[in-house]
Short mmCIF file of C-alpha atoms and ligand atoms in Angstrom, two decimals:
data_model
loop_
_atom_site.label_atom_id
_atom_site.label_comp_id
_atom_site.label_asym_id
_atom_site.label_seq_id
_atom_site.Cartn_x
_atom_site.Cartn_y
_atom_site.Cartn_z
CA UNK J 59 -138.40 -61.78 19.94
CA UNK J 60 -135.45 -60.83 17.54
CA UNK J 61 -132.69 -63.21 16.69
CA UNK J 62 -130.11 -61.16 17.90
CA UNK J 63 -131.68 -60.34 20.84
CA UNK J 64 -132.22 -64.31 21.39
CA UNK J 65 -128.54 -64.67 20.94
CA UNK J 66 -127.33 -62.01 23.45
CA UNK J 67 -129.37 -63.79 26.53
CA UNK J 68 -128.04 -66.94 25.24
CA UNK J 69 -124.54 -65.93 25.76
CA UNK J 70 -125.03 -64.17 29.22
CA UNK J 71 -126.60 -67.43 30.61
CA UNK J 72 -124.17 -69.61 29.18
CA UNK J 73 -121.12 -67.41 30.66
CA UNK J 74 -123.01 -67.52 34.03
CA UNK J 75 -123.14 -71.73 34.28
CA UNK J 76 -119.28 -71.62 32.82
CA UNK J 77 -118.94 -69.58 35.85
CA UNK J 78 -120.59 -71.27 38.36
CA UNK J 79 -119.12 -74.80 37.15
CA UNK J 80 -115.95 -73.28 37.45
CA UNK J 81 -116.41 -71.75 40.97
CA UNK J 82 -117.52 -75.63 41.89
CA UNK J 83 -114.49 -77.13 40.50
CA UNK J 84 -112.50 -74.86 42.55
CA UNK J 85 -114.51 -75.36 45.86
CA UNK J 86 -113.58 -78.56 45.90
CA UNK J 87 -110.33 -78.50 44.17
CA UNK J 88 -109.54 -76.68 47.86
CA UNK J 89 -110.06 -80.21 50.05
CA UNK J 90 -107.15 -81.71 48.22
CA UNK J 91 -104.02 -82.33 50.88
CA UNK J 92 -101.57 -79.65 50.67
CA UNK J 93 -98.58 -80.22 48.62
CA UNK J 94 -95.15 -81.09 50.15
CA UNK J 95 -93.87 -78.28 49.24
CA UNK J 96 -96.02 -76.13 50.50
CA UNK J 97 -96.77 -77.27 54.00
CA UNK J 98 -94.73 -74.52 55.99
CA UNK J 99 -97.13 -72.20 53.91
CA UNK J 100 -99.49 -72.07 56.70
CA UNK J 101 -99.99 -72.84 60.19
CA UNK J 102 -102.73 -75.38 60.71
CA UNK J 103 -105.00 -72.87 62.46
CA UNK J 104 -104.71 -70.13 59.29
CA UNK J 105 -104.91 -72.62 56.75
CA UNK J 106 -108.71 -73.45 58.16
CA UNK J 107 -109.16 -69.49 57.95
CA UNK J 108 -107.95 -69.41 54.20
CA UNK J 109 -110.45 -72.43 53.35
CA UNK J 110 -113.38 -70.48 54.97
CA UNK J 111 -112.20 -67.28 53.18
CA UNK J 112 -112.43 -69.56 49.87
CA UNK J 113 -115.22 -70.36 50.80
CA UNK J 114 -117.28 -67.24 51.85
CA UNK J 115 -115.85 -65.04 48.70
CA UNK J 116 -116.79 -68.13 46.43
CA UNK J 117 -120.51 -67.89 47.50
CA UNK J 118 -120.68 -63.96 47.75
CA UNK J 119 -119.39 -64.01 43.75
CA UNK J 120 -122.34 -66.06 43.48
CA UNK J 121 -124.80 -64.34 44.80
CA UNK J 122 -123.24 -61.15 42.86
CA UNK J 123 -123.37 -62.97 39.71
CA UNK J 124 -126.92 -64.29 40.08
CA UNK J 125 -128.25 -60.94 41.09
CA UNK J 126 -126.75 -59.44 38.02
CA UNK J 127 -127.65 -62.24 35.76
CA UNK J 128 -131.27 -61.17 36.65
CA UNK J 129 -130.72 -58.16 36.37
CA UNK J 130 -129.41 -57.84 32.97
CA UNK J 131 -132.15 -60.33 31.69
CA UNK J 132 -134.74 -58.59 32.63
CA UNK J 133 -133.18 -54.85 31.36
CA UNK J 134 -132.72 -56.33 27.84
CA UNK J 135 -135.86 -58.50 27.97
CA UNK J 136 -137.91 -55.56 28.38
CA UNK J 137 -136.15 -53.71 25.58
CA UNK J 138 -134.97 -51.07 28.69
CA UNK J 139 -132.20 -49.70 27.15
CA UNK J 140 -134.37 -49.17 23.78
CA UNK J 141 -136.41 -47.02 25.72
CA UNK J 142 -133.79 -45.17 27.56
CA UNK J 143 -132.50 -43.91 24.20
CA UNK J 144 -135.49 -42.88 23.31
CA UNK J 145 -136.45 -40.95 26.08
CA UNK J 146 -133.13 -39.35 26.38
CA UNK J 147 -133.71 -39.25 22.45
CA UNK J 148 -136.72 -36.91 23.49
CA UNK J 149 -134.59 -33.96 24.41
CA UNK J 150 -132.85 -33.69 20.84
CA UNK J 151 -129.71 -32.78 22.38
CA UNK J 152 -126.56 -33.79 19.47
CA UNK J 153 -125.28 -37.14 19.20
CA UNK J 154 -122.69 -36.50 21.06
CA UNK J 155 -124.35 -35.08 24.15
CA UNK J 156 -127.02 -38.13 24.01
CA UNK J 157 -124.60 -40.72 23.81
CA UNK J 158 -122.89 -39.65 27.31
CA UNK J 159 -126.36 -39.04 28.94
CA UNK J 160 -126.87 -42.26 27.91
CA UNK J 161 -123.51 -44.03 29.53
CA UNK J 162 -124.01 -41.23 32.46
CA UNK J 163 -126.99 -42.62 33.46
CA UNK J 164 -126.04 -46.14 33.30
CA UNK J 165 -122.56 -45.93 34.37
CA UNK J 166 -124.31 -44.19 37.46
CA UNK J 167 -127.12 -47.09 38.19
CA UNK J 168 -124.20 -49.28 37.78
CA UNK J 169 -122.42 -47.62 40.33
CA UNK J 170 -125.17 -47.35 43.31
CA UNK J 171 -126.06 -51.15 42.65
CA UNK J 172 -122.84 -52.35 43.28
CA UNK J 173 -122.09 -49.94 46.69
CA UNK J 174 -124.20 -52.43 49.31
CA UNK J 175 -121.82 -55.67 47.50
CA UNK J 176 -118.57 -53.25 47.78
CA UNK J 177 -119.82 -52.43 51.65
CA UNK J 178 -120.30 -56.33 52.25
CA UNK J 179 -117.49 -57.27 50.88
CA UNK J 180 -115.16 -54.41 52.49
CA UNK J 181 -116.59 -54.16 56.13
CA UNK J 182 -117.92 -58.17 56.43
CA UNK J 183 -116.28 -60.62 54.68
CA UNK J 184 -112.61 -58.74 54.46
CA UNK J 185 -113.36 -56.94 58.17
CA UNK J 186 -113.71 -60.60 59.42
CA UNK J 187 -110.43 -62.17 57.96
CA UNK J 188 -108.74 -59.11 59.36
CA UNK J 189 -107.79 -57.51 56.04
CA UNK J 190 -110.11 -54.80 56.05
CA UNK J 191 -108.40 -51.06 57.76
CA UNK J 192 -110.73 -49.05 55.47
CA UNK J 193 -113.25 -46.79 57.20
CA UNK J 194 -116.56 -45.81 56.24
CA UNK J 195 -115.26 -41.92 55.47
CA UNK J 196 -112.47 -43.55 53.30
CA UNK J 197 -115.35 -45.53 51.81
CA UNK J 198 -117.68 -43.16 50.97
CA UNK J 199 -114.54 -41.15 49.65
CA UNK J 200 -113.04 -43.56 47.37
CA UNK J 201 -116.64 -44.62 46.22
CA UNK J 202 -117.44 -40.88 45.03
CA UNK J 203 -113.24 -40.34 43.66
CA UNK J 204 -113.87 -43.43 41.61
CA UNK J 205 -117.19 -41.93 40.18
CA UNK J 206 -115.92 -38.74 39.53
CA UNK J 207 -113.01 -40.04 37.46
CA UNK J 208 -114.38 -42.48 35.32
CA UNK J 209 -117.17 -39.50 34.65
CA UNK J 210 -114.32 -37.36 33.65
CA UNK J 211 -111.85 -39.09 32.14
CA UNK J 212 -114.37 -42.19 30.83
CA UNK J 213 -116.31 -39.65 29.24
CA UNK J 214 -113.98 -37.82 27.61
CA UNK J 215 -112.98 -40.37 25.70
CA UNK J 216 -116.00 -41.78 24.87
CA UNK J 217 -117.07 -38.38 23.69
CA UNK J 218 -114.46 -38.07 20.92
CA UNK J 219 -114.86 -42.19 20.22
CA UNK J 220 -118.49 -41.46 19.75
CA UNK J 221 -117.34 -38.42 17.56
CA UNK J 222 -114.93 -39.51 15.45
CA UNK J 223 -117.43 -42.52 14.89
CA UNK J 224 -120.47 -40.39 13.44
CA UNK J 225 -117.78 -38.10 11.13
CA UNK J 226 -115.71 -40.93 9.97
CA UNK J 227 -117.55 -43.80 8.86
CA UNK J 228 -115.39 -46.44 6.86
CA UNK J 229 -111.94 -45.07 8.70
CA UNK J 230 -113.85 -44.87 12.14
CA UNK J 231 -111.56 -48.21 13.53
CA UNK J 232 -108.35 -46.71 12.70
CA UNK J 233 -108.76 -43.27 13.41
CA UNK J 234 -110.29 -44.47 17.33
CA UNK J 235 -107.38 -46.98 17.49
CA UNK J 236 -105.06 -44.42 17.22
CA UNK J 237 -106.75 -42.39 19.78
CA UNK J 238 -107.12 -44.99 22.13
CA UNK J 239 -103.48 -46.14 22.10
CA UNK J 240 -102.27 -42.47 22.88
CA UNK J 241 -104.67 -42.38 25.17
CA UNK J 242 -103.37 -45.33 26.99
CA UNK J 243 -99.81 -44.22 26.58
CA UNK J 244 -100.89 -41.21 28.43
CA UNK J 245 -102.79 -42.89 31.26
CA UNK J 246 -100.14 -45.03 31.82
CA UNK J 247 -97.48 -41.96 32.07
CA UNK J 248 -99.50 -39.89 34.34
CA UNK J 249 -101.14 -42.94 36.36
CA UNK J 250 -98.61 -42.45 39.08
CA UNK J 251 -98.57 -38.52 39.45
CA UNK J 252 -102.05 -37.60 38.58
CA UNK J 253 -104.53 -40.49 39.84
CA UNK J 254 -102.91 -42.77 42.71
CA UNK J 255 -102.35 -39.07 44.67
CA UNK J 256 -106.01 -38.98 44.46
CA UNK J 257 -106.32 -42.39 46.51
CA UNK J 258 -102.94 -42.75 48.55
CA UNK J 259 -99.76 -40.76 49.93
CA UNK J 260 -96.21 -42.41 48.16
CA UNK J 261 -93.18 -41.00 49.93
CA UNK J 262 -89.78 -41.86 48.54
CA UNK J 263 -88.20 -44.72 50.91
CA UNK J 264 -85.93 -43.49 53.38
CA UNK J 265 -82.09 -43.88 52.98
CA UNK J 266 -81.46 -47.17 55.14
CA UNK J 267 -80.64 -50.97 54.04
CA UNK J 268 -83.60 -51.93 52.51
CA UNK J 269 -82.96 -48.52 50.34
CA UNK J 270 -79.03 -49.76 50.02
CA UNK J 271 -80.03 -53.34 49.44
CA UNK J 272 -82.15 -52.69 46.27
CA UNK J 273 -79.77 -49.87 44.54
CA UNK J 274 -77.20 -52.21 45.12
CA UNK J 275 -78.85 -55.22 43.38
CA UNK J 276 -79.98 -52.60 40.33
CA UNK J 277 -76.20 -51.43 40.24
CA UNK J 278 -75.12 -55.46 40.00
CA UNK J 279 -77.69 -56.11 36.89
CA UNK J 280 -77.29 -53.21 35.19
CA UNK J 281 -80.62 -51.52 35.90
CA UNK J 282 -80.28 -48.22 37.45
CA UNK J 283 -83.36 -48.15 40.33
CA UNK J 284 -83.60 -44.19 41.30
CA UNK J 285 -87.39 -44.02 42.00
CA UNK J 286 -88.36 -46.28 45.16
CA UNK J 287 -91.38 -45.30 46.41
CA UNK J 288 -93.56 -46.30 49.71
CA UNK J 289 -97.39 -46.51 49.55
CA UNK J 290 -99.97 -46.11 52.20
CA UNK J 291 -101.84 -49.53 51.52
CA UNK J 292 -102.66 -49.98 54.76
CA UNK J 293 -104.82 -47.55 55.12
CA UNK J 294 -107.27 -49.88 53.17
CA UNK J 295 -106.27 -52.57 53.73
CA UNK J 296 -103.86 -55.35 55.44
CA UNK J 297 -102.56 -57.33 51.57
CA UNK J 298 -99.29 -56.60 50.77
CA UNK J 299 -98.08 -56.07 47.08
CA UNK J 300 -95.57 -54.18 45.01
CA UNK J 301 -95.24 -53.23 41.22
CA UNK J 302 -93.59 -50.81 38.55
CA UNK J 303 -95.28 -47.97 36.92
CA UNK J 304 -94.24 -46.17 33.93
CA UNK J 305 -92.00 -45.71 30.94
CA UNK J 306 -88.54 -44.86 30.56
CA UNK J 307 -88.07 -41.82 32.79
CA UNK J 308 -91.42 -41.82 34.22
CA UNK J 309 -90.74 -45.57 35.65
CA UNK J 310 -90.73 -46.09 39.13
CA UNK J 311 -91.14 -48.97 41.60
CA UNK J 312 -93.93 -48.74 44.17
CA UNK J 313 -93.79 -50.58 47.17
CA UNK J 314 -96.87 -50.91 49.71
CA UNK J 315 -95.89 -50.25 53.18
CA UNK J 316 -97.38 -53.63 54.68
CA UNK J 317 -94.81 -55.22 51.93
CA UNK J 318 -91.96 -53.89 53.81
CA UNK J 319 -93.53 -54.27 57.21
CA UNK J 320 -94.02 -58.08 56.38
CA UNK J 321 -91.22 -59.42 54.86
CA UNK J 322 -87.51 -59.39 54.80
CA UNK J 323 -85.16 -57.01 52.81
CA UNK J 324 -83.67 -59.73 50.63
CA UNK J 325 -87.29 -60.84 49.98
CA UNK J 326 -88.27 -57.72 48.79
CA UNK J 327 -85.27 -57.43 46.76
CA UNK J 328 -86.16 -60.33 44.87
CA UNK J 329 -90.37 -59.44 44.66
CA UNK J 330 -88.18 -56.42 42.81
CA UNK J 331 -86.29 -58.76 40.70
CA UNK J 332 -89.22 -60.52 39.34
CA UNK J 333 -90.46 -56.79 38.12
CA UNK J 334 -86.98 -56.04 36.43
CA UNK J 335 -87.26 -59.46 34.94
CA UNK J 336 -90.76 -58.00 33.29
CA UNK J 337 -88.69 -54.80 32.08
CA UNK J 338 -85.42 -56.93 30.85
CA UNK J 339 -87.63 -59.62 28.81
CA UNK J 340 -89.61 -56.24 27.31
CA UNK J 341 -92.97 -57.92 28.50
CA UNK J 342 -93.97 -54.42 28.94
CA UNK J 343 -94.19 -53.77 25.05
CA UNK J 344 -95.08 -57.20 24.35
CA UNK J 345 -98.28 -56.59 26.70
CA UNK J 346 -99.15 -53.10 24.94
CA UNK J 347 -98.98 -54.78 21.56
CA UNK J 348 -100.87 -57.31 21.89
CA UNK J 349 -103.51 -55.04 23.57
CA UNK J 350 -103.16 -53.07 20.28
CA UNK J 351 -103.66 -56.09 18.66
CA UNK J 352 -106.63 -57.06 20.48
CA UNK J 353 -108.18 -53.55 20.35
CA UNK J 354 -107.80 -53.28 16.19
CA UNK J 355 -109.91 -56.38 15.69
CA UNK J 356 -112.47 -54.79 18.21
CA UNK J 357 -112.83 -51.47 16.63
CA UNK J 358 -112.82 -53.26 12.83
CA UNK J 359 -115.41 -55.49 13.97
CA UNK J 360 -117.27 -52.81 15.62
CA UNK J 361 -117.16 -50.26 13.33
CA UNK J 362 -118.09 -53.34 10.60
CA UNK J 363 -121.10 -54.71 12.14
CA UNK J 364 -122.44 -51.04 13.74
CA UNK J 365 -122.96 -49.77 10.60
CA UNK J 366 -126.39 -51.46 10.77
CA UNK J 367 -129.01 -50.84 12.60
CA UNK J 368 -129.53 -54.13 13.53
CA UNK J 369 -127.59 -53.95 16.96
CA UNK J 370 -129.63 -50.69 18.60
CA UNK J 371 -132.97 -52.91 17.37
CA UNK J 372 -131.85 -55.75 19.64
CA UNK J 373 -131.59 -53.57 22.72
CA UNK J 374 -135.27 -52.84 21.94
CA UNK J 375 -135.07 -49.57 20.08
CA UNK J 376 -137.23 -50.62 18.22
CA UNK J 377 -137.80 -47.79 15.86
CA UNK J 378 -134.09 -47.82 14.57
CA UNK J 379 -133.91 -46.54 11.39
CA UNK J 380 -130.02 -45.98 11.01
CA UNK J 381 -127.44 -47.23 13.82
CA UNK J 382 -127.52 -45.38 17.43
CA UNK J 383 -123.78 -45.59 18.75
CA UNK J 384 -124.68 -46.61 22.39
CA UNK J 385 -127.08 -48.48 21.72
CA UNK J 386 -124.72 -50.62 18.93
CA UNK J 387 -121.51 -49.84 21.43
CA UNK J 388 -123.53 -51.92 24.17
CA UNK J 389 -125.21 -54.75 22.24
CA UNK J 390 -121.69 -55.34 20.44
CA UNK J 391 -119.97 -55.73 23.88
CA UNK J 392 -122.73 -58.52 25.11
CA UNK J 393 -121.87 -60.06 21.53
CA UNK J 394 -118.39 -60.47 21.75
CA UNK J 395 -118.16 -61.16 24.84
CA UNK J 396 -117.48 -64.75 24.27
CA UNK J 397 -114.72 -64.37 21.72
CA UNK J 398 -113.31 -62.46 24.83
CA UNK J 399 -113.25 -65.07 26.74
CA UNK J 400 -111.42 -67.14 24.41
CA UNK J 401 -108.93 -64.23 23.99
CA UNK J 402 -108.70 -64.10 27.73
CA UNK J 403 -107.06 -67.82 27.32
CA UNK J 404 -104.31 -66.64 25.15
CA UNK J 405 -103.41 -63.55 27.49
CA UNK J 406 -103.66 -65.68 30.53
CA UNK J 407 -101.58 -68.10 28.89
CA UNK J 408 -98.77 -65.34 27.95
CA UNK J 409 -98.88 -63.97 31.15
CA UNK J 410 -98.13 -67.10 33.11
CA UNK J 411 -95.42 -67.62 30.81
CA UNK J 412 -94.24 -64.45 31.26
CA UNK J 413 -94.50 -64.90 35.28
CA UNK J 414 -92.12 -67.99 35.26
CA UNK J 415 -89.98 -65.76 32.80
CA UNK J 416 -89.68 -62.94 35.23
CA UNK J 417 -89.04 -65.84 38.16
CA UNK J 418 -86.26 -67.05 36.42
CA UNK J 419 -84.99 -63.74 36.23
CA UNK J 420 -85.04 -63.31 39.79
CA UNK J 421 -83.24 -66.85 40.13
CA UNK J 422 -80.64 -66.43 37.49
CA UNK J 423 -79.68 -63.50 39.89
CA UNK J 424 -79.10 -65.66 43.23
CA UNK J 425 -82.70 -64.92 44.42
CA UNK J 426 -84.70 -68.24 43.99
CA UNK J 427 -84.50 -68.70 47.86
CA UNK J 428 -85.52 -65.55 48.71
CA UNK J 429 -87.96 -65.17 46.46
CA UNK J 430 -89.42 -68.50 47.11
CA UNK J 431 -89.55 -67.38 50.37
CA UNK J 432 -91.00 -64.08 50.11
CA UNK J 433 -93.98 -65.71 47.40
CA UNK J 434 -95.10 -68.26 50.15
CA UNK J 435 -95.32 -65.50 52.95
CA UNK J 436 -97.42 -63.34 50.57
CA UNK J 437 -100.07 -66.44 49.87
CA UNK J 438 -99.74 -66.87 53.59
CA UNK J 439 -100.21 -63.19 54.07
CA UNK J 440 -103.13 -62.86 51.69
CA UNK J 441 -105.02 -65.68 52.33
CA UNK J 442 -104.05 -67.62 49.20
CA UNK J 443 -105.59 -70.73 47.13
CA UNK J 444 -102.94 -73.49 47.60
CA UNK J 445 -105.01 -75.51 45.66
CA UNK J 446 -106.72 -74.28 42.74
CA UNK J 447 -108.65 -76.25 40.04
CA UNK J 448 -105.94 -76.69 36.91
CA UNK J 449 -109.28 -75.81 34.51
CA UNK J 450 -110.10 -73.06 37.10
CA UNK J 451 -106.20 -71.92 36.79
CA UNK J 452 -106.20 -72.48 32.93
CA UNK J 453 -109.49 -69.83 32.37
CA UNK J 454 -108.85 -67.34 35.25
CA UNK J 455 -105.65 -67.08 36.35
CA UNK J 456 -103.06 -64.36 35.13
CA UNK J 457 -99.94 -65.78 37.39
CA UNK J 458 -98.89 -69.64 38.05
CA UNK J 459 -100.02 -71.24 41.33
CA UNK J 460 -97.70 -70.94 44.10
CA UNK J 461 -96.63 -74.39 43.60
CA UNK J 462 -96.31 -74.04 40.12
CA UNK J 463 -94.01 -71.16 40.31
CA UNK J 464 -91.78 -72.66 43.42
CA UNK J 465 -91.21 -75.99 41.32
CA UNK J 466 -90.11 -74.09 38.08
CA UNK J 467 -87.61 -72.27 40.46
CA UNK J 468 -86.46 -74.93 42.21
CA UNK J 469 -86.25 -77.33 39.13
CA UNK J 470 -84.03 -75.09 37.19
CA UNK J 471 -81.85 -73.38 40.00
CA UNK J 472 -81.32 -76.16 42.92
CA UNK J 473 -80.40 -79.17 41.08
ZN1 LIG Q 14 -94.92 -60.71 37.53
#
């Protein structure tokens, strides 16, 4: 067996028992007693519902995991993607045209494996906690939206990535960096108008006080807030969130409707304050630069190591004479997928940071009550981990625990 093919199941295995000894830390991170400040979080009775939910989604990631652990061992064990090239090879379409058969067919496998763990997870475990409104119509919509958009709009992309690769060999990482970024730029300017209509209805929110309440807090601070929009989230699905979308005149702030139905106006107001805290401390652009950051190492090291046809060889195309794009695309991502995990700590890091940033935001403003307030009913709401694993937290999470976030407030605001 090749080296480098040695090296990729390495890596998989190892990232699946870093998983599952972090999954065990957490489990029982969860018996801990609750912390004082966080006992009207729950009522006794949902608080045993929240440890069961822990519980049950723990166990299904496992099984998910494990099943896909085999999976993948197995397809690169038996050289499987090797031989898909080469049978798709057998058609001599171009390069181009190959390379998307290629992800087609894949992307599509990947797609009907994982419906029977989306339908257990949507219409068991969430059905049973009561989050679940979806119904199997909207399911079997959604599934095939989702399809048909990451056919289009994934493959478009990857068909002038895998372009500009095969005409442009030492520039390839700049020239597909550039694309990429206006790419994203795009996405993230159209996101709001073009895709979420595909999934969900946003009406603007009706003139009234919660309308009143937040124009009048973006008048106080400076930040103009025209755009408020309402969105049907509960037509999936009983958790409650709200964010901001968009650039300059393109930004607007989305709220779901079971946000509004769940907590208080002056709550809400502050969920919002926490967002314009994101905008006023420009985490926005910090975010996209470092992600353009992160993607120019990528691409150099990409187009640097593809350039030999080492990488198609260890998916087991075994013929490989000069490097296949897929076949190198695929076998790179498996590579680096542990320096992406370490990565992943920096970003997680920043983010939290930049969560306790946008808090103090919020706080500065007069909302630390309110916003404490309106952070414990969404954990409450959505079933939240009071008690997470601090290694757990460290790796995984994006945001501070609850406690971690209501002590920062409190610490710097009520004393
Ligand atoms: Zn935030």
């Amino acid at each position: 067996m090749n080296t480098l093919l040695l090296i990729i199941l390495i890596i998989i295995v190892l990232e699946y028992i870093l998983e599952l000894i972090l999954d065990g830390l957490n489990l029982k991170a969860r018996k801990q007693p609750i912390p004082e400040m966080l006992s009207d979080v729950y009522p006794p009775d949902r608080y045993k519902l929240q440890q069961d939910y822990e519980v049950e989604t723990t166990q299904f990631s496992y099984l998910q995991s494990t099943l896909s652990l085999v999976a993948i061992v197995l397809v690169l064990y038996f050289g499987l993607f090797g031989l898909l090239h080469e049978w798709i090879a057998s058609f001599s379409f171009n390069k181009i045209l190959t390379t998307l058969a290629f992800f087609a067919i894949i992307g599509f496998i990947g797609w009907l494996t994982s419906i029977p763990f989306s339908i257990w997870g949507t219409f068991v475990i969430e059905e049973k906690y009561g989050f679940n409104k979806t119904t199997p119509r909207l399911f079997v919509l959604d599934s095939i939206k989702s399809l048909l958009i990451s056919f289009t709009v994934g493959g478009g992309l990857l068909a002038i990535i895998t372009w500009i690769f095969y005409a442009t060999q030492q520039w390839f990482w700049v020239i597909a960096l550039g694309v990429m970024l206006v790419f994203s730029l795009l996405a993230n300017a159209l996101y709001s108008r073009v895709i979420v209509p595909l999934f969900n209805k946003q009406k603007p929110l009706e003139e009234g006080e919660l309308l009143n309440a937040i124009k009048e807090f973006g008048d106080t601070v400076g930040f103009p807030v025209n755009k408020v929009f309402v969105i049907d989230g509960s037509k999936r699905s009983t958790k409650a969130n709200a964010y901001f979308t968009g650039f300059g005149r393109n930004r607007r702030v989305v709220l779901y409707d079971t946000l509004i139905e769940k907590m208080r106006n002056d709550e809400i107001v502050a969920v919002l304050a926490h967002e314009i805290g994101h905008y006023r401390k420009h985490h926005i652009w910090i975010n996209f630069g470092l992600g353009a950051l992160q993607s120019a190492i990528i691409l150099y090291l990409f187009g640097w190591l593809a350039q030999s046809a080492e990488l198609s060889y260890a998916l087991g195309f075994e013929s490989a004479s000069e490097p296949v794009f897929h076949l190198s695309l695929l076998a790179f991502g498996l590579l680096f997928s542990p320096i992406e995990t370490i990565l992943g700590l920096f970003t997680n890091g920043l983010s939290r940071k930049m969560e306790f940033q946008a808090d103090a935001y919020a706080a500065d403003n007069g909302l630390g009550n309110s916003l404490i307030q309106g952070l414990k009913k969404l954990s409450s709401e959505n079933l939240s981990n009071l008690t997470p694993h601090p290694v757990y937290v460290f790796v995984n999470y994006s945001h501070p625990t609850l406690l971690q976030r209501i002590e920062r407030i409190v610490a710097k605001h009520f004393c």
